[in-house]
Every structure is written in structure tokens, then in C-alpha cells.
Coordinates of C-alpha atoms (C1' of nucleotides) in Angstrom, one line a residue:
Chain A
M25 CA 136.4 199.6 119.7
A26 CA 136.4 203.1 118.4
T27 CA 133.1 205.2 117.7
D28 CA 130.9 202.6 116.6
Y29 CA 130.0 204.2 113.1
E30 CA 128.3 200.9 112.2
T31 CA 125.4 202.0 114.4
L32 CA 125.2 205.1 114.0
I33 CA 125.4 205.7 110.2
K34 CA 123.0 203.1 108.5
P35 CA 123.6 202.5 104.7
V36 CA 121.7 204.7 102.5
K37 CA 121.7 202.3 99.6
S38 CA 118.7 199.6 100.0
K39 CA 118.8 196.5 101.2
R40 CA 118.7 193.4 98.9
T41 CA 115.2 192.4 97.6
F42 CA 115.1 189.7 99.5
E43 CA 116.1 190.7 102.9
E44 CA 113.0 193.1 102.6
V45 CA 111.2 190.8 102.1
S46 CA 112.5 188.4 105.2
E47 CA 112.5 190.9 107.3
K48 CA 109.2 192.1 106.9
L49 CA 107.7 188.5 107.5
K50 CA 110.0 188.3 110.5
E51 CA 108.1 191.4 111.7
L52 CA 104.7 189.7 111.4
I53 CA 105.7 187.2 113.4
F54 CA 107.5 188.6 116.0
S55 CA 104.1 191.2 116.1
G56 CA 102.3 188.0 116.4
T57 CA 100.5 188.9 113.2
L58 CA 101.8 185.3 112.1
V59 CA 101.0 182.7 114.0
P60 CA 102.8 179.1 114.5
G61 CA 101.0 176.8 112.4
Q62 CA 99.9 179.6 110.0
R63 CA 100.4 178.7 106.5
L64 CA 102.1 181.4 104.4
P65 CA 100.8 181.8 100.7
S66 CA 102.5 180.6 98.2
E67 CA 105.9 181.6 96.5
V68 CA 103.9 182.7 93.3
A69 CA 101.7 184.7 95.7
L70 CA 104.1 186.2 97.6
A71 CA 106.4 187.2 94.8
Q72 CA 103.2 189.2 93.5
L73 CA 102.1 190.5 96.9
F74 CA 105.1 192.3 97.5
H75 CA 105.9 192.7 93.8
V76 CA 109.1 191.1 93.3
G77 CA 110.3 188.1 91.6
R78 CA 109.5 184.4 92.7
Q79 CA 113.5 184.0 93.3
S80 CA 113.9 186.8 95.9
V81 CA 110.6 185.6 97.8
R82 CA 112.4 181.8 97.4
E83 CA 115.8 183.0 98.8
A84 CA 114.0 185.4 102.0
L85 CA 112.3 181.9 102.5
R86 CA 115.7 179.7 102.8
V87 CA 116.4 182.6 105.1
L88 CA 113.4 182.2 107.3
E89 CA 113.5 178.5 107.3
L90 CA 117.4 178.4 108.2
S91 CA 116.8 180.8 111.3
G92 CA 113.6 178.1 112.4
F93 CA 110.9 180.6 111.9
I94 CA 109.3 178.6 109.1
T95 CA 109.5 174.7 108.0
V96 CA 108.3 174.2 104.0
K97 CA 106.9 171.2 102.6
S98 CA 106.2 170.2 99.4
G99 CA 102.9 169.5 97.4
V100 CA 99.7 170.4 97.6
K101 CA 99.0 172.1 101.2
G102 CA 102.1 172.2 101.1
G103 CA 104.1 175.6 101.6
A104 CA 105.9 177.5 104.4
V105 CA 103.9 176.9 107.9
I106 CA 104.9 179.7 110.5
E107 CA 106.9 177.6 113.8
G108 CA 106.8 178.3 117.1
T109 CA 110.4 178.1 118.6
I110 CA 113.9 178.8 117.1
L111 CA 115.9 176.9 119.7
T112 CA 116.6 173.6 117.8
K113 CA 118.1 176.6 115.2
L114 CA 120.3 178.4 118.0
A115 CA 121.2 175.2 119.6
G116 CA 122.5 174.2 116.0
L117 CA 124.1 177.5 115.3
F118 CA 126.2 176.9 118.6
L119 CA 127.5 173.6 117.8
D120 CA 128.6 174.7 114.1
T121 CA 130.5 178.0 116.5
F122 CA 131.7 175.1 118.2
K123 CA 133.3 173.3 115.3
L124 CA 134.4 176.1 113.2
N125 CA 136.4 177.2 116.4
R126 CA 137.5 174.0 117.1
M127 CA 136.3 174.8 120.8
S128 CA 137.8 172.2 123.2
L129 CA 135.3 170.1 124.8
Q130 CA 136.9 170.4 128.3
D131 CA 135.8 174.1 128.3
C132 CA 132.0 173.3 127.5
I133 CA 132.2 170.2 130.2
E134 CA 133.3 172.7 132.5
A135 CA 130.8 175.3 131.6
R136 CA 127.9 173.2 131.9
K137 CA 129.4 171.9 135.1
A138 CA 129.1 175.1 136.4
I139 CA 125.9 176.6 134.6
E140 CA 123.7 173.5 135.9
V141 CA 124.7 174.1 139.5
L142 CA 123.8 177.8 138.9
V143 CA 120.2 176.1 137.3
L144 CA 119.8 174.0 140.4
D145 CA 120.4 177.4 142.9
F146 CA 117.2 178.5 141.0
V147 CA 115.3 175.5 140.3
F148 CA 115.6 175.3 144.4
K149 CA 114.1 178.8 144.6
N150 CA 111.5 178.7 141.5
A151 CA 110.6 174.9 140.7
A152 CA 106.8 174.0 141.0
K153 CA 105.2 171.3 142.1
E154 CA 104.3 170.6 138.3
D155 CA 108.4 170.7 137.6
V156 CA 109.2 168.2 140.5
E157 CA 106.8 166.0 139.4
A158 CA 107.5 166.1 135.7
L159 CA 111.9 165.2 136.8
R160 CA 109.6 162.5 138.7
N161 CA 108.3 161.1 135.6
N162 CA 111.6 161.1 133.5
V163 CA 113.2 159.1 136.2
V164 CA 110.6 156.8 135.9
E165 CA 110.6 156.4 132.2
A166 CA 114.4 156.1 132.6
R167 CA 113.6 153.2 135.2
R168 CA 110.9 151.3 132.5
M169 CA 114.0 151.9 129.2
L170 CA 115.8 149.9 131.8
Q171 CA 114.0 147.3 132.7
S172 CA 113.5 145.9 129.4
N173 CA 117.5 146.3 128.8
R174 CA 117.4 149.8 127.0
S175 CA 119.6 152.2 127.8
A176 CA 117.9 155.3 128.6
F177 CA 120.2 158.2 126.9
Q178 CA 117.7 160.7 125.7
E179 CA 116.2 160.3 128.9
H180 CA 118.9 161.4 131.1
V181 CA 119.4 164.4 128.4
D182 CA 115.7 165.3 128.9
F183 CA 116.4 165.2 132.5
H184 CA 118.6 168.1 132.8
R185 CA 116.6 169.8 129.8
L186 CA 113.6 169.8 132.8
L187 CA 116.1 170.5 135.3
A188 CA 116.6 173.6 133.6
R189 CA 112.8 174.4 132.5
A190 CA 112.3 173.9 136.5
S191 CA 114.3 176.9 137.3
K192 CA 111.6 179.1 135.3
N193 CA 114.5 181.5 133.7
Y194 CA 114.0 181.1 130.0
T195 CA 117.2 182.8 129.5
L196 CA 119.2 179.7 131.1
T197 CA 116.9 177.1 130.0
V198 CA 118.0 178.1 126.7
V199 CA 121.4 178.3 127.7
V200 CA 121.9 174.8 128.8
E201 CA 119.6 173.6 125.5
I202 CA 122.7 174.9 123.3
I203 CA 125.4 173.2 125.1
L204 CA 123.3 169.9 125.8
A205 CA 123.4 169.9 121.5
V206 CA 127.0 169.5 121.8
F207 CA 127.0 166.9 124.3
S208 CA 124.4 165.0 122.2
D209 CA 126.1 165.7 119.1
F210 CA 129.3 164.6 120.5
S211 CA 127.2 160.9 122.1
S212 CA 125.6 160.3 118.7
G213 CA 126.8 157.6 116.6
Y214 CA 128.7 156.3 119.7
R215 CA 128.6 152.9 121.5
P216 CA 125.2 153.3 123.2
L217 CA 125.6 154.3 126.9
A218 CA 126.6 151.2 129.0
L219 CA 123.8 150.0 131.3
K220 CA 125.5 149.8 134.4
E221 CA 125.9 153.7 133.9
S222 CA 122.7 154.3 132.5
R223 CA 121.5 152.7 136.2
Q224 CA 123.6 154.7 137.7
M225 CA 122.6 158.0 136.4
A226 CA 119.5 157.1 136.7
D227 CA 120.2 156.9 140.8
F228 CA 121.7 160.0 140.4
H229 CA 118.6 161.7 139.4
E230 CA 116.3 160.0 141.7
A231 CA 118.6 161.4 144.7
I232 CA 118.2 164.5 142.6
V233 CA 114.6 164.8 142.9
E234 CA 114.5 163.4 145.9
A235 CA 116.5 166.7 147.6
L236 CA 114.5 168.7 145.9
A237 CA 111.4 167.5 147.3
A238 CA 112.7 167.3 150.8
K239 CA 114.6 170.9 150.0
K240 CA 117.8 169.6 150.9
K241 CA 120.2 171.6 148.1
A242 CA 123.8 170.8 149.4
A243 CA 122.2 167.0 149.0
A244 CA 121.2 167.8 145.6
V245 CA 124.9 170.0 144.0
E246 CA 126.4 167.1 145.7
V247 CA 124.8 164.3 143.4
L248 CA 124.4 166.6 140.9
R249 CA 128.0 167.1 140.5
K250 CA 128.6 163.0 140.8
D251 CA 125.7 162.7 137.8
L252 CA 127.9 165.4 136.0
A253 CA 131.3 163.2 136.9
L254 CA 129.9 160.3 135.3
A255 CA 128.8 162.5 132.1
E256 CA 131.9 163.7 131.8
K257 CA 134.3 160.5 132.0
R258 CA 132.3 158.8 129.9
L259 CA 132.6 161.7 127.4
R260 CA 136.6 162.2 128.2
A261 CA 136.6 158.2 126.8
R262 CA 135.2 159.0 123.8
A263 CA 137.1 162.4 123.3
R264 CA 140.6 160.2 123.5
L265 CA 139.3 158.1 120.5
T266 CA 138.0 160.8 117.9
D267 CA 139.2 163.8 119.0
K268 CA 139.9 166.5 116.6
T269 CA 138.6 169.6 118.7
R270 CA 141.3 169.5 121.5
R271 CA 143.1 173.5 120.8
P272 CA 141.7 175.6 123.0
R273 CA 141.2 179.1 121.5
T274 CA 140.6 182.1 123.2
K275 CA 140.5 184.7 120.2
A276 CA 137.0 185.8 118.9
Chain B
M27 CA 109.7 160.9 123.8
A28 CA 109.7 157.7 123.3
T29 CA 111.9 155.2 120.5
D30 CA 113.7 158.3 118.5
Y31 CA 113.6 156.9 115.1
E32 CA 114.0 160.2 113.8
T33 CA 118.1 159.6 114.0
L34 CA 117.8 155.7 113.6
I35 CA 116.3 156.1 110.1
K36 CA 117.6 158.6 108.0
P37 CA 115.4 159.2 104.9
V38 CA 116.2 157.7 102.0
K39 CA 114.9 160.3 99.7
S40 CA 117.6 162.9 98.7
K41 CA 117.8 166.1 100.2
R42 CA 117.5 169.4 98.4
T43 CA 120.2 170.4 96.0
F44 CA 121.0 173.9 97.7
E45 CA 121.3 171.8 100.9
E46 CA 123.9 169.5 99.9
V47 CA 126.0 172.3 97.9
S48 CA 125.9 174.2 101.4
E49 CA 126.6 171.4 103.5
K50 CA 129.4 170.4 101.2
L51 CA 131.0 173.6 101.4
K52 CA 130.6 173.5 105.2
E53 CA 132.3 170.7 105.1
L54 CA 135.3 172.0 103.7
I55 CA 134.9 175.0 106.2
F56 CA 135.2 172.6 108.9
S57 CA 137.5 170.5 107.7
G58 CA 139.9 173.4 107.3
T59 CA 140.4 173.0 103.6
L60 CA 138.8 176.6 103.3
V61 CA 139.9 179.0 105.2
P62 CA 138.8 182.4 106.5
G63 CA 139.9 185.1 104.1
Q64 CA 139.6 182.7 101.0
R65 CA 137.5 184.0 98.7
L66 CA 135.3 181.2 96.7
P67 CA 134.7 181.2 93.2
S68 CA 132.0 182.7 91.3
E69 CA 128.2 181.7 91.8
V70 CA 128.3 180.4 88.0
A71 CA 132.0 178.8 88.4
L72 CA 130.4 176.8 91.5
A73 CA 127.1 176.0 89.3
Q74 CA 129.4 174.6 87.1
L75 CA 131.9 172.5 89.9
F76 CA 128.7 171.4 91.7
H77 CA 126.8 170.4 88.4
V78 CA 124.0 172.3 89.6
G79 CA 122.1 175.4 88.7
R80 CA 122.7 178.9 89.6
Q81 CA 119.7 178.9 91.7
S82 CA 120.7 176.7 93.7
V83 CA 123.9 177.9 94.5
R84 CA 122.6 181.2 95.6
E85 CA 120.1 179.4 98.3
A86 CA 123.3 177.9 99.4
L87 CA 125.1 180.5 99.5
R88 CA 122.4 182.4 101.5
V89 CA 122.3 179.5 103.9
L90 CA 125.7 179.9 104.4
E91 CA 125.6 183.9 104.5
L92 CA 122.8 183.9 107.2
S93 CA 124.7 181.5 109.5
G94 CA 127.8 183.7 109.3
F95 CA 130.5 181.8 107.5
I96 CA 131.1 183.8 104.3
T97 CA 130.3 187.3 103.3
V98 CA 129.1 188.0 100.3
K99 CA 129.8 191.6 98.0
S100 CA 129.1 192.4 95.1
G101 CA 131.1 193.4 91.7
V102 CA 134.4 192.3 90.1
K103 CA 136.6 191.3 93.3
G104 CA 133.7 190.7 94.9
G105 CA 132.2 187.2 95.7
A106 CA 131.8 185.1 98.7
V107 CA 134.3 185.0 101.1
I108 CA 135.1 182.9 103.8
E109 CA 134.7 184.7 108.0
G110 CA 136.3 183.5 110.9
T111 CA 133.7 183.6 113.4
I112 CA 129.9 183.4 113.2
L113 CA 129.4 184.4 116.8
T114 CA 127.9 187.6 116.0
K115 CA 125.1 185.5 114.0
L116 CA 124.8 183.3 117.1
A117 CA 123.7 186.0 118.9
G118 CA 121.6 187.2 116.5
L119 CA 119.9 184.5 116.8
F120 CA 119.6 184.4 120.4
L121 CA 118.1 187.8 120.1
D122 CA 115.7 186.5 117.7
T123 CA 114.7 183.6 120.4
F124 CA 114.0 186.5 123.3
K125 CA 111.9 188.2 120.9
L126 CA 109.8 185.2 119.2
N127 CA 109.2 184.1 122.4
R128 CA 108.5 187.2 124.2
M129 CA 111.4 186.2 127.0
S130 CA 111.2 188.7 129.9
L131 CA 113.6 190.8 130.2
Q132 CA 113.5 190.2 134.2
D133 CA 114.7 186.3 133.1
C134 CA 117.7 187.8 131.1
I135 CA 119.0 190.1 133.8
E136 CA 119.0 187.1 136.5
A137 CA 120.8 185.0 134.4
R138 CA 123.4 187.5 133.4
K139 CA 123.9 188.5 136.8
A140 CA 124.2 184.9 138.1
I141 CA 126.4 184.0 135.5
E142 CA 128.3 186.8 135.5
V143 CA 129.6 186.3 138.9
L144 CA 130.4 182.8 138.0
V145 CA 132.7 184.2 135.1
L146 CA 134.2 186.2 137.7
D147 CA 135.2 182.8 139.4
F148 CA 137.0 181.6 136.2
V149 CA 138.7 184.7 135.7
F150 CA 140.2 184.5 139.6
K151 CA 141.4 181.1 138.6
N152 CA 142.5 181.4 134.7
A153 CA 143.3 185.1 133.4
A154 CA 146.6 186.2 132.6
K155 CA 148.5 189.3 132.7
E156 CA 147.6 190.2 129.5
D157 CA 143.6 189.9 130.5
V158 CA 144.0 192.0 133.1
E159 CA 145.8 194.5 131.1
A160 CA 143.1 194.7 128.4
L161 CA 141.0 195.3 131.0
R162 CA 143.0 198.3 132.4
N163 CA 143.1 199.6 128.8
N164 CA 139.3 199.5 128.6
V165 CA 138.8 201.9 131.6
V166 CA 141.5 204.0 130.3
E167 CA 139.8 204.4 127.4
A168 CA 136.4 204.5 128.9
R169 CA 137.7 207.5 131.2
R170 CA 139.2 209.0 128.1
M171 CA 135.3 209.2 126.6
L172 CA 134.1 210.8 129.7
Q173 CA 137.1 213.3 129.2
S174 CA 135.5 214.6 126.3
N175 CA 132.4 214.4 128.0
R176 CA 131.1 211.6 126.0
S177 CA 129.5 208.6 127.5
A178 CA 131.5 205.2 127.4
F179 CA 128.9 202.8 126.4
Q180 CA 130.1 200.7 124.0
E181 CA 133.3 200.5 126.5
H182 CA 131.2 199.3 129.2
V183 CA 129.9 196.7 127.3
D184 CA 133.0 195.7 126.2
F185 CA 134.6 195.1 129.4
H186 CA 131.9 192.5 130.4
R187 CA 133.2 191.0 127.1
L188 CA 136.7 190.9 128.0
L189 CA 136.0 189.7 131.4
A190 CA 134.7 187.0 129.7
R191 CA 137.2 186.5 127.7
A192 CA 139.6 186.3 131.2
S193 CA 138.0 183.3 132.1
K194 CA 139.8 181.4 129.3
N195 CA 136.3 179.3 128.9
Y196 CA 135.3 180.1 125.6
T197 CA 131.7 178.5 126.0
L198 CA 131.5 181.1 129.1
T199 CA 132.5 183.3 126.8
V200 CA 130.2 182.4 124.0
V201 CA 127.3 182.9 126.7
V202 CA 128.2 185.8 127.9
E203 CA 128.3 187.3 124.4
I204 CA 125.0 185.8 123.2
I205 CA 123.0 187.5 126.2
L206 CA 125.1 190.6 126.1
A207 CA 123.6 190.8 122.7
V208 CA 120.0 191.5 124.4
F209 CA 121.2 194.1 126.1
S210 CA 123.1 195.6 123.5
D211 CA 119.9 195.6 121.6
F212 CA 117.2 197.3 124.3
S213 CA 119.5 200.2 124.7
S214 CA 120.1 200.7 121.2
G215 CA 117.9 203.9 120.1
Y216 CA 117.7 204.9 123.7
R217 CA 119.2 208.0 125.4
P218 CA 122.6 207.9 125.8
L219 CA 123.5 206.2 128.8
A220 CA 123.7 209.7 131.5
L221 CA 127.5 210.6 131.7
K222 CA 127.2 210.6 135.8
E223 CA 126.1 206.6 135.6
S224 CA 128.4 206.3 132.8
R225 CA 131.4 207.9 135.8
Q226 CA 130.2 205.7 138.6
M227 CA 130.9 202.2 135.6
A228 CA 134.1 203.0 135.2
D229 CA 134.8 203.8 138.6
F230 CA 133.1 200.2 138.7
H231 CA 134.8 198.5 136.6
E232 CA 138.4 200.1 137.9
A233 CA 137.5 198.8 141.1
I234 CA 137.3 195.2 139.8
V235 CA 140.0 195.3 137.8
E236 CA 141.9 196.5 140.8
A237 CA 140.3 193.8 143.1
L238 CA 141.5 191.0 140.3
A239 CA 145.1 192.1 140.4
A240 CA 144.8 192.4 144.3
K241 CA 143.6 188.9 144.1
K242 CA 140.7 190.2 146.3
K243 CA 137.5 187.6 145.2
A244 CA 135.2 188.8 147.7
A245 CA 135.7 192.3 146.9
A246 CA 135.6 192.0 143.1
V247 CA 132.2 190.1 143.3
E248 CA 130.3 192.3 145.8
V249 CA 131.6 195.8 143.2
L250 CA 130.7 193.4 140.2
R251 CA 127.1 193.0 142.0
K252 CA 127.1 196.9 142.4
D253 CA 127.9 197.1 138.7
L254 CA 125.2 194.7 136.8
A255 CA 122.4 196.5 139.2
L256 CA 123.2 199.9 137.9
A257 CA 123.1 198.4 134.9
E258 CA 119.8 196.4 135.7
K259 CA 118.5 199.9 136.9
R260 CA 119.0 201.8 133.5
L261 CA 117.5 199.0 132.0
R262 CA 113.9 198.7 133.8
A263 CA 113.5 202.6 133.5
R264 CA 113.8 201.9 129.5
A265 CA 111.7 198.5 129.6
R266 CA 108.9 200.5 131.7
L267 CA 108.6 202.8 128.7
T268 CA 109.0 200.7 125.5
D269 CA 107.8 197.2 127.0
K270 CA 106.2 194.7 125.1
T271 CA 108.0 191.7 126.6
R272 CA 106.3 190.8 129.7
R273 CA 104.9 187.7 129.5
P274 CA 107.1 185.2 131.0
R275 CA 107.3 182.0 129.1
T276 CA 108.0 178.7 130.5
K277 CA 107.1 176.5 127.5
A278 CA 109.5 175.3 125.1
Chain C
dT29 C1' 136.9 211.4 84.1
dC30 C1' 135.2 207.5 81.8
dA31 C1' 134.4 202.7 79.4
dC32 C1' 135.0 198.2 80.5
dA33 C1' 134.6 193.5 82.7
dT34 C1' 133.4 190.6 86.2
dT35 C1' 130.5 189.4 89.8
dT36 C1' 126.0 189.6 92.1
dG37 C1' 121.2 190.6 92.2
dT38 C1' 116.9 190.0 90.0
dC39 C1' 113.2 188.3 86.8
dC40 C1' 110.8 184.8 84.0
dG41 C1' 109.4 181.1 81.3
dT42 C1' 109.5 176.2 81.9
dA43 C1' 110.3 171.5 83.3
dT44 C1' 110.1 168.1 87.0
dG45 C1' 109.0 166.1 91.5
dT46 C1' 106.0 165.2 95.3
dA47 C1' 101.8 165.1 98.0
dT48 C1' 97.1 165.7 98.4
dC49 C1' 92.1 165.1 96.9
Chain D
dA7 C1' 94.6 157.0 88.6
dG8 C1' 94.7 161.2 87.5
dA9 C1' 94.2 166.1 88.0
dT10 C1' 95.9 169.7 91.0
dA11 C1' 98.7 172.8 93.3
dC12 C1' 102.5 173.5 95.1
dA13 C1' 107.7 173.6 95.8
dT14 C1' 112.2 172.3 93.2
dA15 C1' 115.4 173.0 89.9
dC16 C1' 117.3 175.0 85.5
dG17 C1' 118.7 178.3 82.3
dG18 C1' 118.5 182.6 79.7
dA19 C1' 118.3 187.2 80.2
dC20 C1' 119.2 192.0 82.4
dA21 C1' 120.2 195.7 85.9
dA22 C1' 123.0 196.9 89.7
dA23 C1' 127.4 197.3 92.0
dT24 C1' 132.2 197.2 91.8
dG25 C1' 137.2 197.4 91.1
dT26 C1' 140.7 198.3 87.2
dG27 C1' 143.2 200.6 83.5

DNA sequence: TCACATTTGTCCGTATGTATC
DNA sequence: AGATACATACGGACAAATGTG
């Protein structure tokens, strides 16, 4: 933690070619010169434009692809296309952090509980009518699934996504999104959510929406806690079975 | 949001070669077969082992490097070395999300305030003696810097890092870390922190540590809010000058 | 100080798979 | 079905970096 030479002194030696290429392209994306949906020139064309070899272009594209800035398709009319968001990749990397550091699921559950209650606070302050409507529609959709005896797992997760969005705070939205990614991954491949549990969740979600519409915060918080407790219970049951991520880690 | 075929039906066609290579290596890292500090075989050796071309190996290594799983050096005794954490890369990608979506700094500031107060709650519940000691040492270090008339910017940021760690919740630690990355980036290249402000921050931090030691939570929260308000004020001044990230975005 | 070996970095030529027209 | 435009992949070659004797 001494003097931070790393930021004071920049390397004299030039970066690797593919890094220069990928960073240049990133700049163009950040600046809005390259907009989502736009198609980049082909690899050979890019190589000629940058005066570099195809290998360097390829590696640069790999970097951008992994970060989520572009997607690449084969064939004519294929190529690299600019993406509008990299949230999925961010969530994926958080999941990797989780796995790599063998983070305890318990930590994640507790953080989620605390943060979502926080989010609800923002929601009560900032949510617009459309947000309440979106949440209500989500519940309707979940009910529809349940009526045909299918559990509404995806809808339940989406509810919490929508709730985060209703906070009108994008930072919080992102944070919730990456935490949900861990929960989704942990639940995937598991036995489908029992209909009974799914119905209860739909009830909880509906109660939250109505409390929100009626501006009863305390009630909403209470139901949200119950909802999260139910999700936690289910996850714990699974964790006991397949747990490979027990050991807590405080170290960086 | 209909049936999620994407997860139900996996593509029949095989993945790209470099993806298979990178995923295999990732598995080996997750499983603990490859441990931090360990050096991978050379690119040509890996190409022979996987029965693929060197190009594919290189692209796989690029992917792993960007995700933070490995670092690569040139020269004899160089090569790919397994890393222990990918937190830096995760924070970097969050910063990219911030820039790409032109997230408002205001959002980030408000989220930080709320989350750090939350963190403090965890700290009062879970912090051990060593954590308090680490925080105290950080303040001492900041004071030392100030005595030689250097502002202790890095130490101030580290204080909040240490605080997050003291929560003993790694998920929260990660969340704080990625948010701090935005603040660090925003402050970098700016005029150095004024000594007066830096001294005040050191005072705040010291007060927080003492309140923690004395188990006076309300007092700690109050000082923390002041501390964050000061940081906010400084950042706002900067934001007005160089702001390119104003427009709020709710869209995904 | 200097030569050497190792390993990454880069480029090129070529062949193949794939999607569109 | 065939032509095309593109990414994907391979192998060979040389340059650049870097540690070692």
C-alpha cells in the first residue's frame, strides 16, 4: 500500500498489437462512433485498416467478444456486431469470482437479503407507474404459468430484476443482477421449483406489488423478507446436497 | 420471457476450438488442479497436448487472461501463470459497464452511500480484532503521509476496502470493490486531493474506527455519512468539469 | 558484457466450415 | 444447388522479449 508507482509511471514499452486494436475499438464504442447493431468490417479489412496481421485482429476481437462488446457470427453477412450491454458478461465474471474463491453461498444469501431490502427503499422513493405496472404484469404472467401447472421459476427471478429496475438506480440494478446470476446458476439443473413453493412466491410478489401501490413500505419489507427466506430455504436444501463451496474466504 | 429454450436445448454443433480449450483450463483452475502461482506449459506444448493449433491456444489464453485467471509474460521462464483472484478484472468490467451505458455518477454515489452504511452494519456484527487493527493502521499510515505533506488518497480508498473486508461478507466486499473502481477511475488524473480535505477524511476515518472499537454504531454511521458526503462533494466538483456521463439510463 | 535458449508476439499462406443469396 | 463472403483453424516462419551462463 505504499506509493502507487503503477499509476504514476506508465510503461514506456508499447503495448501488444492486439491490445492497441481492442482498445481503439473500445474507445470508438464508448464514444458512440460505433453504435449497437452496427457491423464491423471483416477481419481482413480490419487488419488492413490497422496495418496489422489477422492474428492480432482475431485476438482483439476475442477480447471484445469476451467482454461482451461484440458478438461474432460466421458466414456471409456474419462478422462482428456491436452489442448494447455487457451486463451478462459482468454477471458471468462475478459467478467466476464466486467459484474461484469458493465464496460461501451463505455470504451471498445474506448480502442479497440486505441489498434487496435496500433496493425496496429506493423503489418506494423512485418507482414510476410503469414500474409498478411491469411488476404487476410479471405476477400475472407467473399466475398464468402456474395455472397450466408449470412452475414460474424464470418469472420469479425476473420479478426481482424488475424490482431492482424500479429503484431507478442503475448501479443497484447491476449489483442485483450479478447476485441473481449466482442464484440462477445454483438453481439451474436442479429439480424444478415445486408448484407449492412457486405459488407461495407468486403470492408474496403480489403482496409486494400491492403494498407498493398502497405505499405501505413496512408491509412490503416484511413480505420481501419472507419471500427471500423461502428462496433461501430452497437453496439451502440444494446446497446441502451438492455443496462444494463451503469454506468462507475473507482474503483478497 | 416465454419458455427458455436456450437453456433447455443445447446446441448440437460443437463449440469453437479455443472455447473448448479455455473452458477445459478453467475447469482445471476451478477444481484446484491448477493452483495460483503455477506455470502452464508453453503455447506449443499446450497445442500438442490439446491436439490443436497454436492459434487456438493463443485465443484461449487471451480469454483466460482477460478474465484474470492467468497472466502472461514473454521470454524464457515466461509463459502463463495461474492467478489467485479475478477481482481486478471484475471491477474493470463494471467500470466498462458504467462507461458503456453512460451510467450517471449520481446513481453510483447514492448506491455507494446506501451500501456502505449497510456494510457498516455487518462490520459491527462481524468484525474481529484484527480488522479493527487493520483499520487503525490504515489511519496511522494516512497520518504519516499527511505529515510529509502528501495527500493520502490511496489510503483513503483502502480504508473503505478494509471496512468492507471487516464485514466478513465476501459478496459485499466484492460489491464495494467494484463500486470503488468507478470512483478511483473518476478521480485518477485529477488534481491531487487537497491536504485539507485529506486531513478531514483521516479525522473521519479515525472517528469511525474509535466508534467501532467503542461499539457505538449510531456515531459510526453518522461519521461515515459525513465522510461519504465529503467524497461526493469533491467528485461532483470534478464531474461538473469533465462530465460526459450525465444521461441516466434505466434500460437494460 | 555478450551470446544463447526459451517463450511469447506477429504475420502469412492455405484450407475448411458455415450461412446467405 | 452452387457461388459467395465470412469466420475458423492449421502450420510455418521470423521478430521481440527475457532470463541464464
